[in-house]
PDB file of C-alpha atoms in Angstrom:
ATOM      1  CA  MET A   1       0.000   0.000   0.000  1.00  0.00           C
ATOM      2  CA  ALA A   2       1.390   3.380  -0.992  1.00  0.00           C
ATOM      3  CA  ILE A   3       1.710   6.066   1.638  1.00  0.00           C
ATOM      4  CA  LYS A   4      -0.356   9.183   0.975  1.00  0.00           C
ATOM      5  CA  PRO A   5       2.041  12.139   0.695  1.00  0.00           C
ATOM      6  CA  VAL A   6       1.795  14.780   3.399  1.00  0.00           C
ATOM      7  CA  SER A   7       1.373  17.397   0.653  1.00  0.00           C
ATOM      8  CA  GLN A   8      -1.866  15.665  -0.317  1.00  0.00           C
ATOM      9  CA  LEU A   9      -3.057  15.637   3.304  1.00  0.00           C
ATOM     10  CA  VAL A  10      -2.365  19.368   3.533  1.00  0.00           C
ATOM     11  CA  GLU A  11      -4.220  20.099   0.280  1.00  0.00           C
ATOM     12  CA  GLU A  12      -7.203  18.043   1.462  1.00  0.00           C
ATOM     13  CA  ALA A  13      -7.218  19.944   4.757  1.00  0.00           C
ATOM     14  CA  ARG A  14      -6.996  23.312   2.984  1.00  0.00           C
ATOM     15  CA  ALA A  15     -10.081  22.408   0.960  1.00  0.00           C
ATOM     16  CA  GLU A  16     -12.068  22.088   4.196  1.00  0.00           C
ATOM     17  CA  ILE A  17     -10.769  24.959   6.334  1.00  0.00           C
ATOM     18  CA  THR A  18     -10.840  28.752   6.272  1.00  0.00           C
ATOM     19  CA  ILE A  19      -7.526  30.431   5.540  1.00  0.00           C
ATOM     20  CA  ILE A  20      -7.034  34.016   6.742  1.00  0.00           C
ATOM     21  CA  PRO A  21      -4.947  36.208   4.392  1.00  0.00           C
ATOM     22  CA  THR A  22      -1.807  37.510   6.070  1.00  0.00           C
ATOM     23  CA  ALA A  23      -2.759  41.203   5.841  1.00  0.00           C
ATOM     24  CA  GLU A  24      -6.158  40.469   7.384  1.00  0.00           C
ATOM     25  CA  ALA A  25      -4.523  38.484  10.187  1.00  0.00           C
ATOM     26  CA  ILE A  26      -2.108  41.328  10.929  1.00  0.00           C
ATOM     27  CA  ALA A  27      -5.110  43.654  11.255  1.00  0.00           C
ATOM     28  CA  MET A  28      -6.727  41.189  13.702  1.00  0.00           C
ATOM     29  CA  LEU A  29      -3.758  41.238  16.098  1.00  0.00           C
ATOM     30  CA  GLY A  30      -4.701  42.786  19.420  1.00  0.00           C
ATOM     31  CA  ARG A  31      -8.432  42.191  19.118  1.00  0.00           C
ATOM     32  CA  GLU A  32      -9.928  40.805  22.326  1.00  0.00           C
ATOM     33  CA  ASP A  33     -12.050  38.284  20.411  1.00  0.00           C
ATOM     34  CA  VAL A  34      -9.067  36.692  18.622  1.00  0.00           C
ATOM     35  CA  LEU A  35      -6.343  34.388  19.932  1.00  0.00           C
ATOM     36  CA  PHE A  36      -3.318  33.613  17.777  1.00  0.00           C
ATOM     37  CA  VAL A  37      -2.113  30.070  18.452  1.00  0.00           C
ATOM     38  CA  ASP A  38       1.498  29.239  17.617  1.00  0.00           C
ATOM     39  CA  ILE A  39       1.909  25.488  17.101  1.00  0.00           C
ATOM     40  CA  ARG A  40       5.610  25.579  16.234  1.00  0.00           C
ATOM     41  CA  ASP A  41       8.269  23.802  18.246  1.00  0.00           C
ATOM     42  CA  VAL A  42       9.734  25.899  21.056  1.00  0.00           C
ATOM     43  CA  ARG A  43      13.113  25.897  19.270  1.00  0.00           C
ATOM     44  CA  GLU A  44      11.474  27.599  16.282  1.00  0.00           C
ATOM     45  CA  LEU A  45      10.085  30.308  18.561  1.00  0.00           C
ATOM     46  CA  ASP A  46      13.503  30.925  20.081  1.00  0.00           C
ATOM     47  CA  ARG A  47      15.183  30.991  16.666  1.00  0.00           C
ATOM     48  CA  GLU A  48      12.617  32.921  14.581  1.00  0.00           C
ATOM     49  CA  GLY A  49      10.655  34.988  17.097  1.00  0.00           C
ATOM     50  CA  ARG A  50       6.987  35.127  18.041  1.00  0.00           C
ATOM     51  CA  ILE A  51       3.822  36.982  17.186  1.00  0.00           C
ATOM     52  CA  PRO A  52       3.177  39.270  20.175  1.00  0.00           C
ATOM     53  CA  GLY A  53       0.487  37.862  22.457  1.00  0.00           C
ATOM     54  CA  ALA A  54       0.264  34.514  20.656  1.00  0.00           C
ATOM     55  CA  PHE A  55      -0.482  31.461  22.789  1.00  0.00           C
ATOM     56  CA  HIS A  56       2.066  28.683  22.318  1.00  0.00           C
ATOM     57  CA  ALA A  57       0.467  25.246  21.926  1.00  0.00           C
ATOM     58  CA  PRO A  58       2.961  22.716  20.552  1.00  0.00           C
ATOM     59  CA  ARG A  59       1.519  20.655  17.706  1.00  0.00           C
ATOM     60  CA  GLY A  60       1.947  17.418  19.615  1.00  0.00           C
ATOM     61  CA  MET A  61      -0.227  18.645  22.507  1.00  0.00           C
ATOM     62  CA  LEU A  62      -2.807  20.750  20.664  1.00  0.00           C
ATOM     63  CA  GLU A  63      -5.785  18.379  20.718  1.00  0.00           C
ATOM     64  CA  PHE A  64      -5.113  17.487  24.370  1.00  0.00           C
ATOM     65  CA  TRP A  65      -4.901  21.148  25.370  1.00  0.00           C
ATOM     66  CA  VAL A  66      -8.127  22.042  23.497  1.00  0.00           C
ATOM     67  CA  ASP A  67     -10.264  19.249  24.994  1.00  0.00           C
ATOM     68  CA  PRO A  68     -11.927  20.401  28.258  1.00  0.00           C
ATOM     69  CA  ALA A  69     -12.171  16.738  29.350  1.00  0.00           C
ATOM     70  CA  SER A  70      -8.416  16.222  29.000  1.00  0.00           C
ATOM     71  CA  PRO A  71      -6.187  16.439  32.078  1.00  0.00           C
ATOM     72  CA  TYR A  72      -3.928  18.638  29.912  1.00  0.00           C
ATOM     73  CA  HIS A  73      -6.650  21.180  29.005  1.00  0.00           C
ATOM     74  CA  LYS A  74      -5.603  24.826  28.689  1.00  0.00           C
ATOM     75  CA  PRO A  75      -8.567  27.221  29.189  1.00  0.00           C
ATOM     76  CA  PRO A  76      -7.415  29.872  26.661  1.00  0.00           C
ATOM     77  CA  LEU A  77      -7.965  27.298  23.905  1.00  0.00           C
ATOM     78  CA  SER A  78     -11.663  26.873  24.724  1.00  0.00           C
ATOM     79  CA  ASP A  79     -12.672  30.380  25.771  1.00  0.00           C
ATOM     80  CA  GLY A  80     -14.880  31.222  22.781  1.00  0.00           C
ATOM     81  CA  ARG A  81     -12.438  33.515  21.006  1.00  0.00           C
ATOM     82  CA  GLN A  82     -11.656  33.056  17.324  1.00  0.00           C
ATOM     83  CA  LYS A  83      -8.453  31.055  16.952  1.00  0.00           C
ATOM     84  CA  VAL A  84      -5.888  31.783  14.236  1.00  0.00           C
ATOM     85  CA  LEU A  85      -3.426  28.894  14.115  1.00  0.00           C
ATOM     86  CA  PHE A  86      -0.018  29.151  12.530  1.00  0.00           C
ATOM     87  CA  CYS A  87       3.237  27.281  12.093  1.00  0.00           C
ATOM     88  CA  ALA A  88       6.259  28.180   9.979  1.00  0.00           C
ATOM     89  CA  SER A  89       4.695  27.719   6.542  1.00  0.00           C
ATOM     90  CA  ALA A  90       1.023  26.744   7.087  1.00  0.00           C
ATOM     91  CA  TRP A  91       1.388  22.987   6.568  1.00  0.00           C
ATOM     92  CA  ARG A  92       1.161  21.824  10.184  1.00  0.00           C
ATOM     93  CA  SER A  93      -1.403  24.493  10.966  1.00  0.00           C
ATOM     94  CA  ALA A  94      -3.657  23.408   8.071  1.00  0.00           C
ATOM     95  CA  LEU A  95      -3.685  19.875   9.464  1.00  0.00           C
ATOM     96  CA  SER A  96      -4.231  21.253  12.972  1.00  0.00           C
ATOM     97  CA  VAL A  97      -7.192  23.427  11.991  1.00  0.00           C
ATOM     98  CA  ARG A  98      -8.787  20.439  10.311  1.00  0.00           C
ATOM     99  CA  ALA A  99      -8.204  18.289  13.412  1.00  0.00           C
ATOM    100  CA  LEU A 100      -9.806  20.917  15.656  1.00  0.00           C
ATOM    101  CA  GLN A 101     -12.777  21.203  13.307  1.00  0.00           C
ATOM    102  CA  ASP A 102     -13.108  17.411  13.486  1.00  0.00           C
ATOM    103  CA  MET A 103     -13.237  17.812  17.288  1.00  0.00           C
ATOM    104  CA  GLY A 104     -16.113  20.290  16.919  1.00  0.00           C
ATOM    105  CA  VAL A 105     -14.142  23.495  17.500  1.00  0.00           C
ATOM    106  CA  GLU A 106     -15.721  26.466  15.720  1.00  0.00           C
ATOM    107  CA  ASN A 107     -14.170  29.740  14.605  1.00  0.00           C
ATOM    108  CA  VAL A 108     -10.727  28.266  14.019  1.00  0.00           C
ATOM    109  CA  PHE A 109      -8.663  29.507  11.084  1.00  0.00           C
ATOM    110  CA  ASP A 110      -5.294  29.017   9.407  1.00  0.00           C
ATOM    111  CA  LEU A 111      -2.852  31.889   8.844  1.00  0.00           C
ATOM    112  CA  GLU A 112      -2.034  31.961   5.134  1.00  0.00           C
ATOM    113  CA  GLY A 113       1.648  31.222   4.595  1.00  0.00           C
ATOM    114  CA  GLY A 114       2.339  30.835   8.314  1.00  0.00           C
ATOM    115  CA  PHE A 115       4.864  32.738  10.372  1.00  0.00           C
ATOM    116  CA  SER A 116       7.250  33.144   7.439  1.00  0.00           C
ATOM    117  CA  ALA A 117       4.567  35.022   5.462  1.00  0.00           C
ATOM    118  CA  TRP A 118       3.722  37.074   8.568  1.00  0.00           C
ATOM    119  CA  LYS A 119       7.344  38.212   8.893  1.00  0.00           C
ATOM    120  CA  LYS A 120       7.659  38.883   5.160  1.00  0.00           C
ATOM    121  CA  ALA A 121       4.510  41.053   5.284  1.00  0.00           C
ATOM    122  CA  GLY A 122       5.968  43.127   8.117  1.00  0.00           C
ATOM    123  CA  GLY A 123       3.790  41.746  10.904  1.00  0.00           C
ATOM    124  CA  PRO A 124       5.076  42.497  14.398  1.00  0.00           C
ATOM    125  CA  VAL A 125       7.522  39.961  15.816  1.00  0.00           C
ATOM    126  CA  GLU A 126       8.994  39.601  19.298  1.00  0.00           C
ATOM    127  CA  THR A 127      12.473  38.142  19.527  1.00  0.00           C
ATOM    128  CA  LYS A 128      14.273  36.646  22.480  1.00  0.00           C
ATOM    129  CA  ALA A 129      16.387  39.299  24.165  1.00  0.00           C
TER     130      ALA A 129
END
């Protein structure tokens, strides 16, 4: 049996999720009804920087942190705000948005192009001092 390429999984996810254009996402930063969720590895955050105010939820823990019944639940991930997920290039985040939708999470979106597109568009970035 052939393995389905991850690129195909990402394309299938993108067909079922809402993708927020980078400029629109930058304009959403700071709104009380929006939470940016950074699913990158902590080493990526240290190396590349962070979107100010973004909540860090590592990809490997995301579903556990979202689920209120999980012993690992993190309340900011189920507080009713719109969630804009992002990774480095919007591959992991596309799969993550789809997974959260499968869990029944509403108002969850993918940042077009991920953190790299955010930086390229001039979005604010915090770096480790």
